[in-house]
Short mmCIF file of C-alpha atoms in Angstrom, two decimals:
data_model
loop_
_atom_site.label_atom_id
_atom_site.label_comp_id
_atom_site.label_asym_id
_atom_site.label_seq_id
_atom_site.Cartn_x
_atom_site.Cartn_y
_atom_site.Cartn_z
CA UNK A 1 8.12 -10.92 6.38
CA UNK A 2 8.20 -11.30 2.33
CA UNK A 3 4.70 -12.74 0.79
CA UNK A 4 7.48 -15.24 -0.80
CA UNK A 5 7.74 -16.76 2.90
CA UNK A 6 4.25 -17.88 2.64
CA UNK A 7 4.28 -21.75 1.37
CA UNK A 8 0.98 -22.76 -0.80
CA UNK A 9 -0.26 -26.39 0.55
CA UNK A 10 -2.43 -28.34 -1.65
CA UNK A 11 -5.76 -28.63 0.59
CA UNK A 12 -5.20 -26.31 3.01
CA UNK A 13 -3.11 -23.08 3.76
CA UNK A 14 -2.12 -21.83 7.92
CA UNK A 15 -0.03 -18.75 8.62
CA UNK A 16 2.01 -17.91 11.88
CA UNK A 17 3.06 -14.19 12.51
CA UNK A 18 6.32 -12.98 13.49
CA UNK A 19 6.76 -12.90 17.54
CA UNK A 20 9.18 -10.38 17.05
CA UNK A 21 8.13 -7.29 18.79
CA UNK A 22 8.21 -3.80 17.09
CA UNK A 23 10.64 -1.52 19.28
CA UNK A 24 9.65 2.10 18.54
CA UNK A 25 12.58 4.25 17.52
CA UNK A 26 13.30 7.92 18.63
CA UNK A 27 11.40 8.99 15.91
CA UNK A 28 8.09 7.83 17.02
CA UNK A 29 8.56 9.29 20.21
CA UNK A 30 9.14 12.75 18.62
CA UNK A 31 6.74 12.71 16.12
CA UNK A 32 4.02 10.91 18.76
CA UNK A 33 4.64 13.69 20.69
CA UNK A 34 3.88 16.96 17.04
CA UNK A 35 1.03 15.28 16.97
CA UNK A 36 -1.84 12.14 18.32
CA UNK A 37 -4.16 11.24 15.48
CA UNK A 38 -7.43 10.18 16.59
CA UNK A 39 -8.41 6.32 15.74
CA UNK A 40 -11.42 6.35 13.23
CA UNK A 41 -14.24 4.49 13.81
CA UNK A 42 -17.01 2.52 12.42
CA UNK A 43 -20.39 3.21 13.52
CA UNK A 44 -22.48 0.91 15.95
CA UNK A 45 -25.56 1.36 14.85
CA UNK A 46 -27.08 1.00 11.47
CA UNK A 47 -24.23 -1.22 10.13
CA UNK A 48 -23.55 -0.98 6.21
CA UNK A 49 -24.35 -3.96 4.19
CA UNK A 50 -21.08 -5.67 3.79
CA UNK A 51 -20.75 -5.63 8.01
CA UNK A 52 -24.59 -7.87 7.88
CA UNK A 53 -23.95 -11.57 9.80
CA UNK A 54 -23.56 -13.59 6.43
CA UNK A 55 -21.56 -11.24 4.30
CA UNK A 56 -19.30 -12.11 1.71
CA UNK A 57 -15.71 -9.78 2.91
CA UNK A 58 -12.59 -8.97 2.66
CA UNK A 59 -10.49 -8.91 5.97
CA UNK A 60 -7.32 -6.91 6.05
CA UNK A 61 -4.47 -7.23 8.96
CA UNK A 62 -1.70 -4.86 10.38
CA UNK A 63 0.01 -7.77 11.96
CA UNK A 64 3.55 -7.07 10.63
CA UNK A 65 4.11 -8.93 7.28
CA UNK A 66 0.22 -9.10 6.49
CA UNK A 67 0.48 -5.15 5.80
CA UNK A 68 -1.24 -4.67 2.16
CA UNK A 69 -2.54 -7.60 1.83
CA UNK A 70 -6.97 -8.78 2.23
CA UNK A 71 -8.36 -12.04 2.26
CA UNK A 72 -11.45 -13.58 1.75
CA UNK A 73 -13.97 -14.38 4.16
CA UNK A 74 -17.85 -14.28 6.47
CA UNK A 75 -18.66 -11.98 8.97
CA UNK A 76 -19.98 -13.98 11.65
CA UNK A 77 -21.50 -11.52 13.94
CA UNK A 78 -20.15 -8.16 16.19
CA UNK A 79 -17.82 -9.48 18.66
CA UNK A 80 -19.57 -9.18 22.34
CA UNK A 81 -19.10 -7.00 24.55
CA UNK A 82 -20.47 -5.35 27.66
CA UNK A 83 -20.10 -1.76 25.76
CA UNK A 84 -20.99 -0.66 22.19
CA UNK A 85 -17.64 -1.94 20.10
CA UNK A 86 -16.60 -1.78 16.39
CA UNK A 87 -15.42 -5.06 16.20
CA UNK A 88 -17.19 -8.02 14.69
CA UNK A 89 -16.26 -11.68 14.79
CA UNK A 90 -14.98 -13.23 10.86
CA UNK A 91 -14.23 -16.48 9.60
CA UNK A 92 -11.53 -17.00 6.96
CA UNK A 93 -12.00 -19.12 3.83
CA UNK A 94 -8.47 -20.13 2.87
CA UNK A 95 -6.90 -19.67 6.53
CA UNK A 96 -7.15 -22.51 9.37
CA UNK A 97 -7.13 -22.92 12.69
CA UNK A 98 -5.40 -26.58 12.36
CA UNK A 99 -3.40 -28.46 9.87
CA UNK A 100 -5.80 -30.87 8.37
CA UNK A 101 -7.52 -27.79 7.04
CA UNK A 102 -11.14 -28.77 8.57
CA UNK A 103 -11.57 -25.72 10.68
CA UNK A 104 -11.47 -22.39 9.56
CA UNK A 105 -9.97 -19.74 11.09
CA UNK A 106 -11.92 -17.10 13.13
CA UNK A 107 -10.62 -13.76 14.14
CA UNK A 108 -12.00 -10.66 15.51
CA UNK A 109 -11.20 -7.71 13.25
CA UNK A 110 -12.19 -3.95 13.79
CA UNK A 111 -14.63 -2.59 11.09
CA UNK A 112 -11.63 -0.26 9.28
CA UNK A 113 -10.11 -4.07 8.40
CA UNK A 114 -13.18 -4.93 6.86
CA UNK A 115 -14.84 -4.40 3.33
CA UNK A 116 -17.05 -5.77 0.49
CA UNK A 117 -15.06 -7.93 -2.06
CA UNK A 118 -13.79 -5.82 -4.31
CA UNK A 119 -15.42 -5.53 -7.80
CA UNK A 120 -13.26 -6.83 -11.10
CA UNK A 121 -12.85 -6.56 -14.87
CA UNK A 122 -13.99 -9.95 -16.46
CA UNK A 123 -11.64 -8.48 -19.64
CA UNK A 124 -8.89 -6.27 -18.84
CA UNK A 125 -5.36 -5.33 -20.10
CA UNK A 126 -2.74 -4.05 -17.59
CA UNK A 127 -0.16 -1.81 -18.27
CA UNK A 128 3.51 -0.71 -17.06
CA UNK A 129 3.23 1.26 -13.64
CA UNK A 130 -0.12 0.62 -12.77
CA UNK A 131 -1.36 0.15 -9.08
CA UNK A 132 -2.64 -3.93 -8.88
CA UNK A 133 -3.82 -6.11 -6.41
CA UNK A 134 -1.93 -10.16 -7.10
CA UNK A 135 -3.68 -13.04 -5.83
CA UNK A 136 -0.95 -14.89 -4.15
CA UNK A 137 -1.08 -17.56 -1.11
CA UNK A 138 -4.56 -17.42 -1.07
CA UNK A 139 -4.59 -13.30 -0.75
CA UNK A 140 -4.94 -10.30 -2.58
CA UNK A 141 -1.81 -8.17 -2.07
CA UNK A 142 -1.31 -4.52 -3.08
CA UNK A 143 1.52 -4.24 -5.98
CA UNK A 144 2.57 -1.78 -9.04
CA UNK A 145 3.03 -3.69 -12.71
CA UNK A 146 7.08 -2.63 -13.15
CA UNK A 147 7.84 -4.93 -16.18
CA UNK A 148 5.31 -6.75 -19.65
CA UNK A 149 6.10 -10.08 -20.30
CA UNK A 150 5.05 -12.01 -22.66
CA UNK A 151 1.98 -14.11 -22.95
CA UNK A 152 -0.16 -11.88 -20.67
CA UNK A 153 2.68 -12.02 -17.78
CA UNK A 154 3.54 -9.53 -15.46
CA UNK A 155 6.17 -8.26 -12.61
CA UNK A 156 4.73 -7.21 -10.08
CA UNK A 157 6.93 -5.54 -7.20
CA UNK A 158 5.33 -5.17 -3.76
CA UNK A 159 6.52 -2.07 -2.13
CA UNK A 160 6.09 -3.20 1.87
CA UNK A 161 8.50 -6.16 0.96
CA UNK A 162 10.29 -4.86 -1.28
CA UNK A 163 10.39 -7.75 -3.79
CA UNK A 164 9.24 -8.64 -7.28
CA UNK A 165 6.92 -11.96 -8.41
CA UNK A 166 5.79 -13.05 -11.80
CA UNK A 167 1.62 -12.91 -12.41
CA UNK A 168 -0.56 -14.06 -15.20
CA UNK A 169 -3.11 -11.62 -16.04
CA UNK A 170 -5.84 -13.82 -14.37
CA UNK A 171 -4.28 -13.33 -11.21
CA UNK A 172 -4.19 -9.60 -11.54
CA UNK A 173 -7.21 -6.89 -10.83
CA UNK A 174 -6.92 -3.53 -10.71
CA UNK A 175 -6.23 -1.95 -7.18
CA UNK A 176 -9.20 -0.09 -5.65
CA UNK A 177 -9.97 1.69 -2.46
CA UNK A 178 -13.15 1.01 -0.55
CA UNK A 179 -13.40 4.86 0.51
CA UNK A 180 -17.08 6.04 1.99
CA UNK A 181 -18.87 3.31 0.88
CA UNK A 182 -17.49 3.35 -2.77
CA UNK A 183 -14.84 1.92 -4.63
CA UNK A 184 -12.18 4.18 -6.33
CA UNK A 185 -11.52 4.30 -8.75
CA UNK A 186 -14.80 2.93 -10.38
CA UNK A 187 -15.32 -0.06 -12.43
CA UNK A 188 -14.71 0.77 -15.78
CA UNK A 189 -17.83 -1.53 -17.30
CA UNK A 190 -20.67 -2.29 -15.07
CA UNK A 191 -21.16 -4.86 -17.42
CA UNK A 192 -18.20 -6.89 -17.11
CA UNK A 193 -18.10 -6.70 -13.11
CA UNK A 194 -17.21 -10.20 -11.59
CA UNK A 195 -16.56 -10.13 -7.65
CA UNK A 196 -12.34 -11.04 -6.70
CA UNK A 197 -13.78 -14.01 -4.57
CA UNK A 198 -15.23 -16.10 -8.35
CA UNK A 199 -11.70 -16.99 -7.97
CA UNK A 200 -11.40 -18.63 -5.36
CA UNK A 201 -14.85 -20.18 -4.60
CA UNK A 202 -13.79 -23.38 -4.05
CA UNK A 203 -14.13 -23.93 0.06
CA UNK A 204 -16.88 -21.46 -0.02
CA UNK A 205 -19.52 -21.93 2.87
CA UNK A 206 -23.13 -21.25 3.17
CA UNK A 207 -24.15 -19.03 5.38
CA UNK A 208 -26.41 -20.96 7.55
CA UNK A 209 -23.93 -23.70 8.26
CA UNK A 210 -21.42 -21.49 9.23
CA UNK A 211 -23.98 -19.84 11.78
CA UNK A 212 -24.75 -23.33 13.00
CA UNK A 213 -21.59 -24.10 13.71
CA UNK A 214 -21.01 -21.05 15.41
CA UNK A 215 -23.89 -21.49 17.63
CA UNK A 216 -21.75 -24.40 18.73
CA UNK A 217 -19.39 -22.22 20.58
CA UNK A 218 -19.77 -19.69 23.46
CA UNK A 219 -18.87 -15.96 22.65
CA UNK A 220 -16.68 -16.15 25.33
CA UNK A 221 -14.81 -18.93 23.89
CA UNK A 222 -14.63 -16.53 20.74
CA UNK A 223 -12.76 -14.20 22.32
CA UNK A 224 -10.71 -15.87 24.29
CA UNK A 225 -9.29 -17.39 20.98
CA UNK A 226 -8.26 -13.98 19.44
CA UNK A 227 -4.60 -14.62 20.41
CA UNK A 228 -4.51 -18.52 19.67
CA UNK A 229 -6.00 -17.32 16.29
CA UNK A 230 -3.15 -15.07 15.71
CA UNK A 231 -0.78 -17.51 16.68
CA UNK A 232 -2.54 -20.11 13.95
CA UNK A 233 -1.39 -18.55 11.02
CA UNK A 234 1.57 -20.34 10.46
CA UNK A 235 4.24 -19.00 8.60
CA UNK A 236 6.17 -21.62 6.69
CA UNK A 237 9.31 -21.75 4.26
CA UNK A 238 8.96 -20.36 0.43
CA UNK A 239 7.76 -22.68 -2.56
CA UNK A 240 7.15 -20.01 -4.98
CA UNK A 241 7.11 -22.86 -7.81
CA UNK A 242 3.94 -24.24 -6.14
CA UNK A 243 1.90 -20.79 -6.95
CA UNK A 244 3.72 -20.11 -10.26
CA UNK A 245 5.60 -17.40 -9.08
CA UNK A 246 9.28 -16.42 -9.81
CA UNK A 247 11.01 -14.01 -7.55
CA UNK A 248 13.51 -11.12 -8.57
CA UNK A 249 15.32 -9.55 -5.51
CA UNK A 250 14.98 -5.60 -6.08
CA UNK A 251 19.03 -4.18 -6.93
CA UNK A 252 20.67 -3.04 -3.76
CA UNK A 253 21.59 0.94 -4.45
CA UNK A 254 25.06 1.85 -2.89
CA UNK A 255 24.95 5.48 -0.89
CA UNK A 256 27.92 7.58 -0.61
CA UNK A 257 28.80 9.58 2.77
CA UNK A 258 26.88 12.72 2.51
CA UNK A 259 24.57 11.75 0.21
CA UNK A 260 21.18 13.22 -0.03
CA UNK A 261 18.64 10.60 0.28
CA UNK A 262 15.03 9.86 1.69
CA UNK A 263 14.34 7.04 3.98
CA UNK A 264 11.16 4.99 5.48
CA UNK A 265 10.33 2.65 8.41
CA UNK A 266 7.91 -0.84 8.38
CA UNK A 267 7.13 0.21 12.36
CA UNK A 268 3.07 0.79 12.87
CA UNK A 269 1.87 4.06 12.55
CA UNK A 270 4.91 4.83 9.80
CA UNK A 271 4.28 3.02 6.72
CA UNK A 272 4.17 4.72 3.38
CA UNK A 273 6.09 8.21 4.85
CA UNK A 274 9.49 8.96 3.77
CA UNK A 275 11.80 11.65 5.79
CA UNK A 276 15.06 13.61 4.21
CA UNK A 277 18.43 13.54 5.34
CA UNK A 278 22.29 12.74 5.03
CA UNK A 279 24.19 9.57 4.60
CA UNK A 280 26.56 10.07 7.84
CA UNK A 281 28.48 6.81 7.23
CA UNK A 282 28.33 3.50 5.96
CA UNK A 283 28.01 0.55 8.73
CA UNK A 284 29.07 -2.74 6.51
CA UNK A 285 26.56 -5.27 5.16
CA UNK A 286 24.27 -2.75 3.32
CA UNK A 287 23.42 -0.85 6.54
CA UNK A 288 23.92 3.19 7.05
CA UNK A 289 24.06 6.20 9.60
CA UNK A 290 21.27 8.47 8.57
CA UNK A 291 20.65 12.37 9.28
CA UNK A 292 16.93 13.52 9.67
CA UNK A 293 17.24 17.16 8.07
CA UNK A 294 13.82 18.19 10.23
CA UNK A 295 13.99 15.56 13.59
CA UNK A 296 15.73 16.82 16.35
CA UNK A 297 17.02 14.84 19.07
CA UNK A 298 14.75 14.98 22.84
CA UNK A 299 17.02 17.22 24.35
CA UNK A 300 17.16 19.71 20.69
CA UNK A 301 20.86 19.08 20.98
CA UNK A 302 21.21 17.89 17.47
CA UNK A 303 19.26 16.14 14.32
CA UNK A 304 18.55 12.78 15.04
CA UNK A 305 19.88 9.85 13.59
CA UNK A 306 19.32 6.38 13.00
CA UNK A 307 20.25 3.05 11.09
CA UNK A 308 19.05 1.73 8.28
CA UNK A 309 19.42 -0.65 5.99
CA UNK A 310 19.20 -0.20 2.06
CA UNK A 311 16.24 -1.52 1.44
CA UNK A 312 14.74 1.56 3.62
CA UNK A 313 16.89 4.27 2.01
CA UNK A 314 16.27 5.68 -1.11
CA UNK A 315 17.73 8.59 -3.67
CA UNK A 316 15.71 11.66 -3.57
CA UNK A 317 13.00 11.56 -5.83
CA UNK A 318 13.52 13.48 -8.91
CA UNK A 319 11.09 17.19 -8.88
CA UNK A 320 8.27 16.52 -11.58
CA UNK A 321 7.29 19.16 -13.55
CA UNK A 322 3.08 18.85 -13.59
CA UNK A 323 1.54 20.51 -17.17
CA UNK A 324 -1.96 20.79 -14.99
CA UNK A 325 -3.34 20.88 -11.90
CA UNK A 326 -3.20 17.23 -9.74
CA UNK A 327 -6.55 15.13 -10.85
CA UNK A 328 -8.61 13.00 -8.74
CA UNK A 329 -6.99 9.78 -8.26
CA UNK A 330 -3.58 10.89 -8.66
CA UNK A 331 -1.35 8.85 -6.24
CA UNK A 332 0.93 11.97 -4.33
CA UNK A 333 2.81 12.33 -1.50
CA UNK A 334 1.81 14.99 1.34
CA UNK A 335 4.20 16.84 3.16
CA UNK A 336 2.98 16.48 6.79
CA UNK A 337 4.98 16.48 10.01
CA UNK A 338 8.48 16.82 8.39
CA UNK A 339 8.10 13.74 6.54
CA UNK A 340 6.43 12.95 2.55
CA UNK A 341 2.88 10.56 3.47
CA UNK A 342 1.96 8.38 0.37
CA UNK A 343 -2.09 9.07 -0.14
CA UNK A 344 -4.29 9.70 -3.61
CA UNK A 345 -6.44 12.55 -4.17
CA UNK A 346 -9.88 11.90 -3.72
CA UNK A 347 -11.06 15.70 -4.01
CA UNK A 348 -10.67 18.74 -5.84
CA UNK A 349 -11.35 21.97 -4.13
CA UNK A 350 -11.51 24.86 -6.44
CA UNK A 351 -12.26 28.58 -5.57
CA UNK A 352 -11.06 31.82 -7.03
CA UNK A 353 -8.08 32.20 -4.92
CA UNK A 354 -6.48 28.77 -4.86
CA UNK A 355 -6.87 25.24 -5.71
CA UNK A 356 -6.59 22.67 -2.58
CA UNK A 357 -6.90 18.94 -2.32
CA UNK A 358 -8.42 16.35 0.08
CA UNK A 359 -6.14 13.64 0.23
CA UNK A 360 -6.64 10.01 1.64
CA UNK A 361 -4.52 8.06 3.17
CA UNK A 362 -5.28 4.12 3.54
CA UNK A 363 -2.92 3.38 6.02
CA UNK A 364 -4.63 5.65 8.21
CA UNK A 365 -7.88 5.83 6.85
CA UNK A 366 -8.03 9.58 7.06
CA UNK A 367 -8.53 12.22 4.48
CA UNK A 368 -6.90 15.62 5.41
CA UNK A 369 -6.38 18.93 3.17
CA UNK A 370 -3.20 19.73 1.32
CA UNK A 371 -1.94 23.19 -1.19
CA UNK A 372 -0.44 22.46 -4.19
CA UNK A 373 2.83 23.47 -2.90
CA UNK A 374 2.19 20.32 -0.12
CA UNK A 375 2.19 17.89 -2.57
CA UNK A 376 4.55 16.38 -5.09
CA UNK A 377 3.77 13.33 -7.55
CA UNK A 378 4.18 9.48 -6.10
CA UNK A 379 7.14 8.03 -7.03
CA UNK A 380 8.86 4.32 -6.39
CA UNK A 381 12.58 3.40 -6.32
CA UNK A 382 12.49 -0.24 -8.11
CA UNK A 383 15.50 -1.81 -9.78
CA UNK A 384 17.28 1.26 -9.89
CA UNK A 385 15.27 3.16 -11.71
CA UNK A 386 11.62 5.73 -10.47
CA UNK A 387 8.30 4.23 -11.52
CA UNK A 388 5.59 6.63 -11.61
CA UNK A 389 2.20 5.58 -11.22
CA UNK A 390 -0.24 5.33 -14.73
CA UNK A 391 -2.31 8.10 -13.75
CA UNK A 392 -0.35 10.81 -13.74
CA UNK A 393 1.99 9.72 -17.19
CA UNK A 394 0.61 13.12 -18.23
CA UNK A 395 3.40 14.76 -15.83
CA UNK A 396 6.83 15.93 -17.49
CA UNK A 397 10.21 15.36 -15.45
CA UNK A 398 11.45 18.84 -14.98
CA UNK A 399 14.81 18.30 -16.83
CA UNK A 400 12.77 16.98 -20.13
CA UNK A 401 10.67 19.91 -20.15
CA UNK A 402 13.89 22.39 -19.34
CA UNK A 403 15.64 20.63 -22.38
CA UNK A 404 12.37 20.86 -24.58
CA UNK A 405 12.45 24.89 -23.48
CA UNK A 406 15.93 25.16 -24.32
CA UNK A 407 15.49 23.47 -28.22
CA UNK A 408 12.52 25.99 -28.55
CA UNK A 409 14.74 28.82 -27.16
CA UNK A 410 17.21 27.88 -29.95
CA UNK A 411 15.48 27.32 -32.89
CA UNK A 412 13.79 30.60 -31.90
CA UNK A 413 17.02 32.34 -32.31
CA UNK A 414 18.45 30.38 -35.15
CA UNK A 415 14.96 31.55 -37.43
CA UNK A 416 15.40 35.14 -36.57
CA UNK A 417 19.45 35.35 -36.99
CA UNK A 418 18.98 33.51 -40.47
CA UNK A 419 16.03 36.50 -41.14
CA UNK A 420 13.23 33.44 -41.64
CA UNK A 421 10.87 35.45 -39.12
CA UNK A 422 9.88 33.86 -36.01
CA UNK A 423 9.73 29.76 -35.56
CA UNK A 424 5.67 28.85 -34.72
#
C-alpha cells in the first residue's frame, strides 16, 4: 500500500489494512532454512521510562503498508497475561476505532514497536540526500530528501513505496534511530530540542482520563479487540491535495535479457536486502524472469528464479571508491546470507590487525559484526539516477577517482617530457 492511499479527514482519520495475505516465495524457504534469527526482546522487569503507564510514544507497525512509518500515542499499561510478556496495551491519538472520531484506537504492540517521541530541531535546514522522517496522514514516515524546491520545499521519496511527495520544511525532521536507549544520531543543539508530537498536539489526552476510561473496560475485552483493532484502520482512496502533498511516480527503468541487476522483496522478514542475478526474460507489463546468482533451487538442481516487477529490480549499484575508513553513522549495506542488508554503522572496532564494524539493522533490530570487505556504501535507485546518503558525500565513485588518477598520470608525464621537472 502507498502512504498516498491514506485519505486525510478533517476531524478524524481511520485506517484499514490490506487482507491480502503474504505468500512466502522459495526464497524464504531457502534462506529460513541458512539460517533462524532469534526474536529480540524487551525486558519484563524494570521497564525503561518511555514503556511507564502514561507515556508520551511512538508506536510503529509491520502490518504490510504501515512498514516505516510511527505514530503518536499513550501507553496504557502491559497487556495481561498469565505469563511474563513484552507486550503492552497503547492508545492512538490520530487513529480511531469508529468514524465519528470519538474513540481512539487501542492496540497491543510488542515493546520493539515502541519508543519515546523522537527529539527535533526547532531551526533546521535540510539538504539533498539526507535520511528524513515526513509527517503525512497523521504519521511520521521514513524518507530520503531527492530534490530542493523552492520556498523551503522538498521531495521526499519513500523507499518501501516507492513514490515521491512534496514537504514543507515544517513537516520535515531529521530521521533518528532509537538504538539502546539513545537516539542516533544526536540532536545537534540541546537547546533547540522540541519533541515531533508539538505538532500535532491537538487531540492530546491527559493521562488520568485516559486511565479512567480504561478502567471502564475489562482486560479481557482488550485483547479480544486486537484483531477488530487491526481491522479499524481503514484504508480509504488518495486526496493528496487535502495534506498538501503532490505525488511524482518514480521512472520505470527498462531491463534487457541478461542484464545484471539486483532485486528486493516487501515480504516480512525481507525488507531492505537486495540479492544479484540475471534478467532471464521479460514477462509484459513491466514484470521480469529473474536469476538469483547465489539461491539454489530445493532440490540444488539449478539457481532459483522468480518474478518481479520493476519497481523491485534495480541496476547494480555502481562500486564506490571510500578515501577513509566507514564512520559511525554511515548508512551501508552488509553482505549476509547471499544477499546486500541495508543497516548504519553504529560502531567502530579498531585493533592492530584490522578494522571491523557493528552494524544495526532496524528492520530487525539486531546489531551484528561486518569486515570492511562485507560492506559497501548505501545506495538508492530514484528517478533513474543513485542517491547516496549525506553522510558519506565524502566517498568518491570509483570511475571519478580512476579519471582524476589518469589526469595526474598525464600531466606527470607531460612536465617531465617537456624537461619542467616533476608536476607537485
Amino acid at each position: 500500500m502507498s502512504i498516498g492511499c491514506l485519505h486525510h479527514q478533517k476531524n478524524h482519520t481511520s485506517y484499514s489494512l490490506p487482507k491480502d495475505p503474504i505468500h512466502p516465495s522459495p526464497r524464504s524457504h531457502k534462506i529460513r532454512e541458512m539460517s533462524k534469527r532469534k526474536p529480540t526482546r524487551a525486558p519484563t522487569t524494570d521497564d525503561p521510562p518511555h514503556l511507564q503507564p502514561g507515556s508520551q510514544i511512538e508506536i510503529s507497525s509491520n502490518d504490510p503498508g504501515f512498514l516505516g512509518s510511527w505514530y503518536t500515542g499513550v501507553l496504557i499499561k502491559r497487556a495481561p497475561s498469565k505469563k511474563p510478556n513484552n507486550k503492552f496495551v497503547v492508545e492512538y491519538t490520530h487513529l480511531f476505532e469508529d468514524e465519528a472520531g470519538t474513540k481512539p484506537l487501542r492496540e497491543t504492540a510488542d515493546a520493539v514497536d515502541l519508543r519515546p517521541p523522537a527529539p527535533r530541531e526547532k531551526v533546521r535546514k535540510f539538504k539533498f540526500s539526507e535520511e528524513v522522517d515526513a509527517f503525512h496522514n497523521d504519521g511520521w514516515w521514513e524518507g530520503v530528501i531527492t530534490k530542493e524546491l523552492e520556498n523551503g520545499r522538498f521531495h521526499v521519496y519513500f523507499k518501501r513505496s516507492k513514490e515521491q511527495l512534496e514537504f514543507g520544511e515544517d513537516q520535515l525532521r531529521l530521521h533518528r534511530e532509537w538504538i539502546k536507549g539513545a537516539w542516533t544520531p544526536p540532536l545537534e543543539e540541546d537547546k533547540h530540542v522540541k519533541e515531533s508530537d508539538e505538532v500535532v498536539t491537538e487531540g492530546k489526552m491527559d493521562y488520568n482520563q485516559v486511565v479512567a476510561r480504561g478502567k471502564l473496560e475489562c482486560d479481557n475485552t482488550a485483547i479480544k479487540k486486537k484483531d477488530d483493532n487491526s481491522a479499524s484502520k481503514k484504508k480509504l482512496k488518495s486526496d493528496l491535495a487535502a495534506s498538501g502533498g503532490k505525488f511524482e511516480s518514480n521512472e520505470i527503468t527498462k531491463y534487457r535479457e541478461g542484464e545484471r541487476v539486483e532485486v528486493t522483496s516487501d515480504e516480512d522478514g525481507f525488507e531492505g536486502a537486495w540479492f544479484t542475478g540475471t534478467i532471464v526474460k521479460a514477462l509484459g507489463k513491466d514484470r521480469y524472469l529473474f536469476q538469483y546468482d547465489c539461491l539454489r533451487t530445493d532440490d540444488d538442481t539449478d539457481f532459483l528464479k522468480e518474478k518481479f516487477d520493476a519497481l523491485h529490480i534495480r541496476p547494480c549499484p555502481p562500486e564506490i571508491f571510500m578515501a577513509d575508513s566507514f564512520q559511525k553513522l554511515d548508512e551501508v549495506d552488509a553482505f549476509y546470507l547471499d544477499g546486500w542488508w541495508v543497516g548504519v554503522i553504529s560502531k567502530v572496532l579498531n585493533s592492530l590487525s584490522e578494522t571491523n564494524y557493528e552494524v544495526y539493522f532496524k528492520a530487525t533490530q539486531e546489531e551484528m559484526k561486518f569486515k570492511y570487505s562485507e560492506l559497501r556504501i548505501h545506495q538508492d535507485w530514484i528517478n533513474g539516477k543513485w542517491v547516496t546518503a549525506s553522510k558519506v558525500l565524502h566517498s568518491i565513485p570509483l570511475q571519478h577517482l580512476c579519471r582524476y588518477l589518469f589526469l595526474n598520470v598525464l600531466h606527470e608525464f607531460f612536465c617531465v617530457s617537456m624537461g619542467l621537472g616533476h608536476y607537485s
